[in-house]
CSV table of C-alpha atoms and ligand atoms in Angstrom, one decimal:
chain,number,residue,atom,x,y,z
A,1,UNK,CA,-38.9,-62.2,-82.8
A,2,UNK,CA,-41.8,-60.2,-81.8
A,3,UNK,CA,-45.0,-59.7,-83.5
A,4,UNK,CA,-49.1,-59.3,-83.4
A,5,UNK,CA,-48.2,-62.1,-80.8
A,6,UNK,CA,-46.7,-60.6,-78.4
A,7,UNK,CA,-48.7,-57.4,-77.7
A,8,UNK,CA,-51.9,-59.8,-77.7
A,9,UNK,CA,-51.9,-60.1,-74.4
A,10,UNK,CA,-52.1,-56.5,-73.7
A,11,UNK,CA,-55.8,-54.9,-73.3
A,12,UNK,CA,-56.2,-51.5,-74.3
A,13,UNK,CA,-58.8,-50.3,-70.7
A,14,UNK,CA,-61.4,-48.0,-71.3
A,15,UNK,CA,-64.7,-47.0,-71.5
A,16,UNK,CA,-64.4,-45.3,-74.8
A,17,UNK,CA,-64.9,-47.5,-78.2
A,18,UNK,CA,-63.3,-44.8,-80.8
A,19,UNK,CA,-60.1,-44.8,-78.7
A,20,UNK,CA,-60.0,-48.8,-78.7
A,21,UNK,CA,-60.8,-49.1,-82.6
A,22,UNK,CA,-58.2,-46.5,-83.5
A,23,UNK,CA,-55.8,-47.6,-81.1
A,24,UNK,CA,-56.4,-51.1,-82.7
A,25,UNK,CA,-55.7,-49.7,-86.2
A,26,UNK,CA,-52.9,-48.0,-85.0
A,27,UNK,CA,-50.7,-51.0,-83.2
A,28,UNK,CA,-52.0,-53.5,-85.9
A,29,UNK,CA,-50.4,-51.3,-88.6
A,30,UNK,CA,-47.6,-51.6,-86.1
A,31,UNK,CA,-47.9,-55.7,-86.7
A,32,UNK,CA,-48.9,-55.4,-82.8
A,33,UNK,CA,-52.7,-57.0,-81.5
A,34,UNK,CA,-54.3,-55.5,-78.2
A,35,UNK,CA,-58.0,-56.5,-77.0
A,36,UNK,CA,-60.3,-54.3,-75.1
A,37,UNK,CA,-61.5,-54.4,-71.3
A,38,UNK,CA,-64.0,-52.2,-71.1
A,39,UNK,CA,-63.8,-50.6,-67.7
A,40,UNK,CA,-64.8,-47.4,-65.9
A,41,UNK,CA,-61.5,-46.0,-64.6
A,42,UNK,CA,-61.6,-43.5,-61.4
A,43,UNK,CA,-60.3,-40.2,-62.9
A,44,UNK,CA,-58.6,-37.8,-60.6
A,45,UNK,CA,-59.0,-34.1,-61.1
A,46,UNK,CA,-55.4,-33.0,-62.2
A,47,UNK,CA,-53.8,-30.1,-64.5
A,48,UNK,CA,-51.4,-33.1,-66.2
A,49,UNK,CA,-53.2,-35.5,-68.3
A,50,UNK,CA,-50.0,-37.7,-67.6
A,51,UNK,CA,-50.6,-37.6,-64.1
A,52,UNK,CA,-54.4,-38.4,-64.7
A,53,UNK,CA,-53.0,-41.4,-67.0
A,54,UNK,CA,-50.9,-42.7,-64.1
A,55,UNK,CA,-53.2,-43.1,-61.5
A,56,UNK,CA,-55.7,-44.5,-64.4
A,57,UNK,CA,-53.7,-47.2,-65.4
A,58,UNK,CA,-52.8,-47.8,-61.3
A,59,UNK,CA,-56.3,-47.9,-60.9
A,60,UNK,CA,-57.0,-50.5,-63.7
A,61,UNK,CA,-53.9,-52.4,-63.0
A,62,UNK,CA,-55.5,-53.6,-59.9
A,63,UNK,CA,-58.7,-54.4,-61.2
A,64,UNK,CA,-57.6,-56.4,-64.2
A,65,UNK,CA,-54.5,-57.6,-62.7
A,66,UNK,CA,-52.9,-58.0,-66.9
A,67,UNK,CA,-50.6,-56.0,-68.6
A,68,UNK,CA,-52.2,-53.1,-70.5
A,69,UNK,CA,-51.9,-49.7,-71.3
A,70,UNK,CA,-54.9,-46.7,-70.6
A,71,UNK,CA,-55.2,-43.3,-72.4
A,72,UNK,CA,-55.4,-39.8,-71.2
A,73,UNK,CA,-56.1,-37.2,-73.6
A,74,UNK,CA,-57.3,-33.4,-74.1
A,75,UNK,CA,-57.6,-30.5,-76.6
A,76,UNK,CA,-55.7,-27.7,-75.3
A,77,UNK,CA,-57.6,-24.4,-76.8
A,78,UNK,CA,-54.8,-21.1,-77.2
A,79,UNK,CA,-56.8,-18.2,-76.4
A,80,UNK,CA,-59.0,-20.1,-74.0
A,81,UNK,CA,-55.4,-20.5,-71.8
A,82,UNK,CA,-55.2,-24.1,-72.2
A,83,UNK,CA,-58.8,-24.8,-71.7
A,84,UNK,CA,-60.6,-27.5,-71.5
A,85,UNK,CA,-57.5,-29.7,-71.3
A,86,UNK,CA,-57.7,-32.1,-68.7
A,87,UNK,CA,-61.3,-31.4,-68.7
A,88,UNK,CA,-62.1,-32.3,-72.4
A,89,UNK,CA,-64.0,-34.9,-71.6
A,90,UNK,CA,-66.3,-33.2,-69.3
A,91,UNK,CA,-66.7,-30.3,-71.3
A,92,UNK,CA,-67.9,-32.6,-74.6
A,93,UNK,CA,-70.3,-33.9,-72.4
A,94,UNK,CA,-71.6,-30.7,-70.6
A,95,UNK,CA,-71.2,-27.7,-73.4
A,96,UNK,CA,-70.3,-29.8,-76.1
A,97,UNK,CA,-68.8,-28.4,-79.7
A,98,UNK,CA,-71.4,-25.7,-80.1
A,99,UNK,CA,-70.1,-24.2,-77.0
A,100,UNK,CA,-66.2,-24.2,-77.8
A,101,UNK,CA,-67.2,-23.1,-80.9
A,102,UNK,CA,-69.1,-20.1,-79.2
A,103,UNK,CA,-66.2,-18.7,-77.4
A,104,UNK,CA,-64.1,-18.2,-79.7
A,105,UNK,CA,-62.9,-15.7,-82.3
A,106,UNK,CA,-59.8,-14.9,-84.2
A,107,UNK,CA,-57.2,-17.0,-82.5
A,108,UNK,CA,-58.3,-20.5,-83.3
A,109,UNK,CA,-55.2,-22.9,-81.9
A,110,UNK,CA,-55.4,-25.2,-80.1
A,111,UNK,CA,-53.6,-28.5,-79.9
A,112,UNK,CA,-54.6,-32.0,-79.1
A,113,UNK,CA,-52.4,-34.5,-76.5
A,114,UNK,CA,-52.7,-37.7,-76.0
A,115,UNK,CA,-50.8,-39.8,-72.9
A,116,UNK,CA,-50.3,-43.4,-73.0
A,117,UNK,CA,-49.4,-45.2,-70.2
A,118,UNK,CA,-48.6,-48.9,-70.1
A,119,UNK,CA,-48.9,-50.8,-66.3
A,120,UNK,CA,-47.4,-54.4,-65.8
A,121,UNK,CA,-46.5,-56.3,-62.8
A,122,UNK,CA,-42.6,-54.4,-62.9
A,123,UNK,CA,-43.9,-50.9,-62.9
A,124,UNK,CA,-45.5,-47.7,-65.6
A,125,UNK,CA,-44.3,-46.3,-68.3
A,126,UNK,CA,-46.1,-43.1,-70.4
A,127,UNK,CA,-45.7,-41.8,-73.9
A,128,UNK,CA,-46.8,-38.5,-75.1
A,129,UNK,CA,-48.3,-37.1,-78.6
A,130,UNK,CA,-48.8,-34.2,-79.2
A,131,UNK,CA,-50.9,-32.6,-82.6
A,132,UNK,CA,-51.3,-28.6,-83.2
A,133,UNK,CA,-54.3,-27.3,-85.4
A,134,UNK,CA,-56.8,-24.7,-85.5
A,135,UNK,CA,-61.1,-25.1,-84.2
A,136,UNK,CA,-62.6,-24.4,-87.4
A,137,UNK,CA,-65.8,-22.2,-87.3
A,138,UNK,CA,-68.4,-24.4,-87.7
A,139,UNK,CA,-69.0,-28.2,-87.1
A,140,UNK,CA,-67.7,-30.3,-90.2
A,141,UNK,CA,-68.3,-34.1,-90.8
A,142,UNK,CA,-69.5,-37.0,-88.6
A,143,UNK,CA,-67.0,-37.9,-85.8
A,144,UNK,CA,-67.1,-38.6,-82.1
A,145,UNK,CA,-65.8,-35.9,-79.5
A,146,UNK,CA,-64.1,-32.9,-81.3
A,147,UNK,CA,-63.0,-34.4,-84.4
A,148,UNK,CA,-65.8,-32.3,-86.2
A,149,UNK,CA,-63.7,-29.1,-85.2
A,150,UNK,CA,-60.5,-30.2,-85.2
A,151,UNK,CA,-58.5,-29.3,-88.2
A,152,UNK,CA,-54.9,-30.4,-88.2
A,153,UNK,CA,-52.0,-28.0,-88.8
A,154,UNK,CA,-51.4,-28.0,-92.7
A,155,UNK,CA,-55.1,-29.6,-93.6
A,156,UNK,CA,-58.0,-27.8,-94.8
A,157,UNK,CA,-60.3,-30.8,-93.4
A,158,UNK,CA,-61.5,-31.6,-90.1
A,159,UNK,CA,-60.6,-35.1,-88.0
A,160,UNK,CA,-63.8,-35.9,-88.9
A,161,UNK,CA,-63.7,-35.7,-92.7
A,162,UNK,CA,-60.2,-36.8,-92.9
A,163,UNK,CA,-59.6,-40.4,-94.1
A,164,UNK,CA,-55.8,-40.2,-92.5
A,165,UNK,CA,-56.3,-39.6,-89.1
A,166,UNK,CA,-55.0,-42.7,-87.6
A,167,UNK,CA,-51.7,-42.3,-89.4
A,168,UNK,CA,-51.7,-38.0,-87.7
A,169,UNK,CA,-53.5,-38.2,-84.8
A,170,UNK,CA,-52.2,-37.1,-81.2
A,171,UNK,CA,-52.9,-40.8,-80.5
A,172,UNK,CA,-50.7,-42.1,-83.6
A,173,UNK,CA,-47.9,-40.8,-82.6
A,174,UNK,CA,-48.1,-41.6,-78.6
A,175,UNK,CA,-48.9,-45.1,-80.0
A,176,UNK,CA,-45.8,-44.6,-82.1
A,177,UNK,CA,-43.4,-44.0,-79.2
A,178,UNK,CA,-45.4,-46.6,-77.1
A,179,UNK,CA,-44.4,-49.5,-79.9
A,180,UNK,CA,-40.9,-48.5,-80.3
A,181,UNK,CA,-40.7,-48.6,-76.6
A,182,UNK,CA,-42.2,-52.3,-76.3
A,183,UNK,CA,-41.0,-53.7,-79.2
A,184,UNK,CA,-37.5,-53.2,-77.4
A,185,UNK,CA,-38.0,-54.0,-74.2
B,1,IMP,P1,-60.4,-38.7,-71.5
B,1,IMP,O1,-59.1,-39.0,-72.1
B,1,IMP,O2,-61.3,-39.9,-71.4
B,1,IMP,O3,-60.4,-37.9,-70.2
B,1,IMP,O4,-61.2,-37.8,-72.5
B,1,IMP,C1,-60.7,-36.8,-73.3
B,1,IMP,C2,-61.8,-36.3,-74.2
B,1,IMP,O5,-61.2,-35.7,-75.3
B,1,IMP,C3,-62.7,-37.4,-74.8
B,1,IMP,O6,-63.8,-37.7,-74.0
B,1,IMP,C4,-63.1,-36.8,-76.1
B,1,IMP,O7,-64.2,-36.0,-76.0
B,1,IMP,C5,-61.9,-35.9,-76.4
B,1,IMP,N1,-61.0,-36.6,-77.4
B,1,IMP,C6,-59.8,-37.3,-77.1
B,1,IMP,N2,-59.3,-37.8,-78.2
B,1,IMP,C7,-60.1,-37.4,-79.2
B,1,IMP,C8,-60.0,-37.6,-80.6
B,1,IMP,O8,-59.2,-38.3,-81.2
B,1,IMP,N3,-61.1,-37.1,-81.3
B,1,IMP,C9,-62.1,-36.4,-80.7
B,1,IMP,N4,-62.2,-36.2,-79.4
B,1,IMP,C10,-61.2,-36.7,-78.7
């Protein structure tokens, strides 16, 4: 049988909080348990988030020496070709909302992909979700990265000011995959 016991000994390796907590909502609706390693990973510059993902959870495999899985993730903005994708993280942190928000008009999708990967001693595996939506036109609720202008395909709300996220989410449904996967294994 396997249960919350057998995924505690996987730690979820970041440096980000909100992807632990909802990651930790996810799995334990999934009756599986991970703990957090809070680590700075080394992030390669890349145009795959998969590939960024790999060398992540390479890079954290040999520092924490356990199994565990790392997270790769970006918003992928239509009319902005793609942009920021890889480079969501950077962006958040340099122009932030206010500046996605102020280069854009009319076409307003954009879709958010996450990339799990899990690293143990035998080798990687990755998992990919994938959410489409539109950047709504002004900021809306209290969330952390873009969940305030992030509204989901067939939802009037943002991320922020939905109380479902974790069961929609880009990171749901890689977690989803992710679980199936390990729970067979
Ligand atoms: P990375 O995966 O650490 O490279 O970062 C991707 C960036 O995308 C994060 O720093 C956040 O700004 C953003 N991001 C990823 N997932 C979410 C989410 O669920 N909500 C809001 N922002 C997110």
């Amino acid at each position: 049988m396997v249960g919350t016991h057998k995924l505690s000994d996987v730690f979820f390796v970041s440096s980000n909080i909100h992807k632990f907590k909802e990651a930790k909502e996810i799995l334990d609706s999934f009756g599986l348990s991970i703990q957090f390693f809070k680590l700075n990973l080394e992030e390669i510059q890349s145009n795959s988030i998969k590939q960024i993902a790999i060398k992540k959870a390479q890079d954290a495999f040999s520092k924490c020496k356990k199994p565990l899985i790392v997270e790769d993730d970006g918003i992928f903005i239509d009319s902005l070709g793609g942009f920021p994708g890889p480079y969501s993280s950077y962006v958040q942190k340099t122009i932030g909302n206010k500046g996605i928000l102020n280069l854009l008009k009319y076409n307003r999708g954009a879709k958010f992909v996450s990339t799990i990967t899990y690293c143990d001693k035998n080798g990687l595996e990755s998992f990919e979700g994938k959410l489409d939506g539109t950047i709504s036109k002004s900021q809306k609720g209290k969330g952390w990265g873009y969940d305030p202008i992030f509204i989901p395909k067939n939802m009037q709300k943002t991320f922020a000011q939905l109380d479902e996220k974790n069961i929609i989410s880009h990171r749901y449904k890689a977690l989803k995959k992710f679980s199936n996967w390990y729970l067979h294994k």
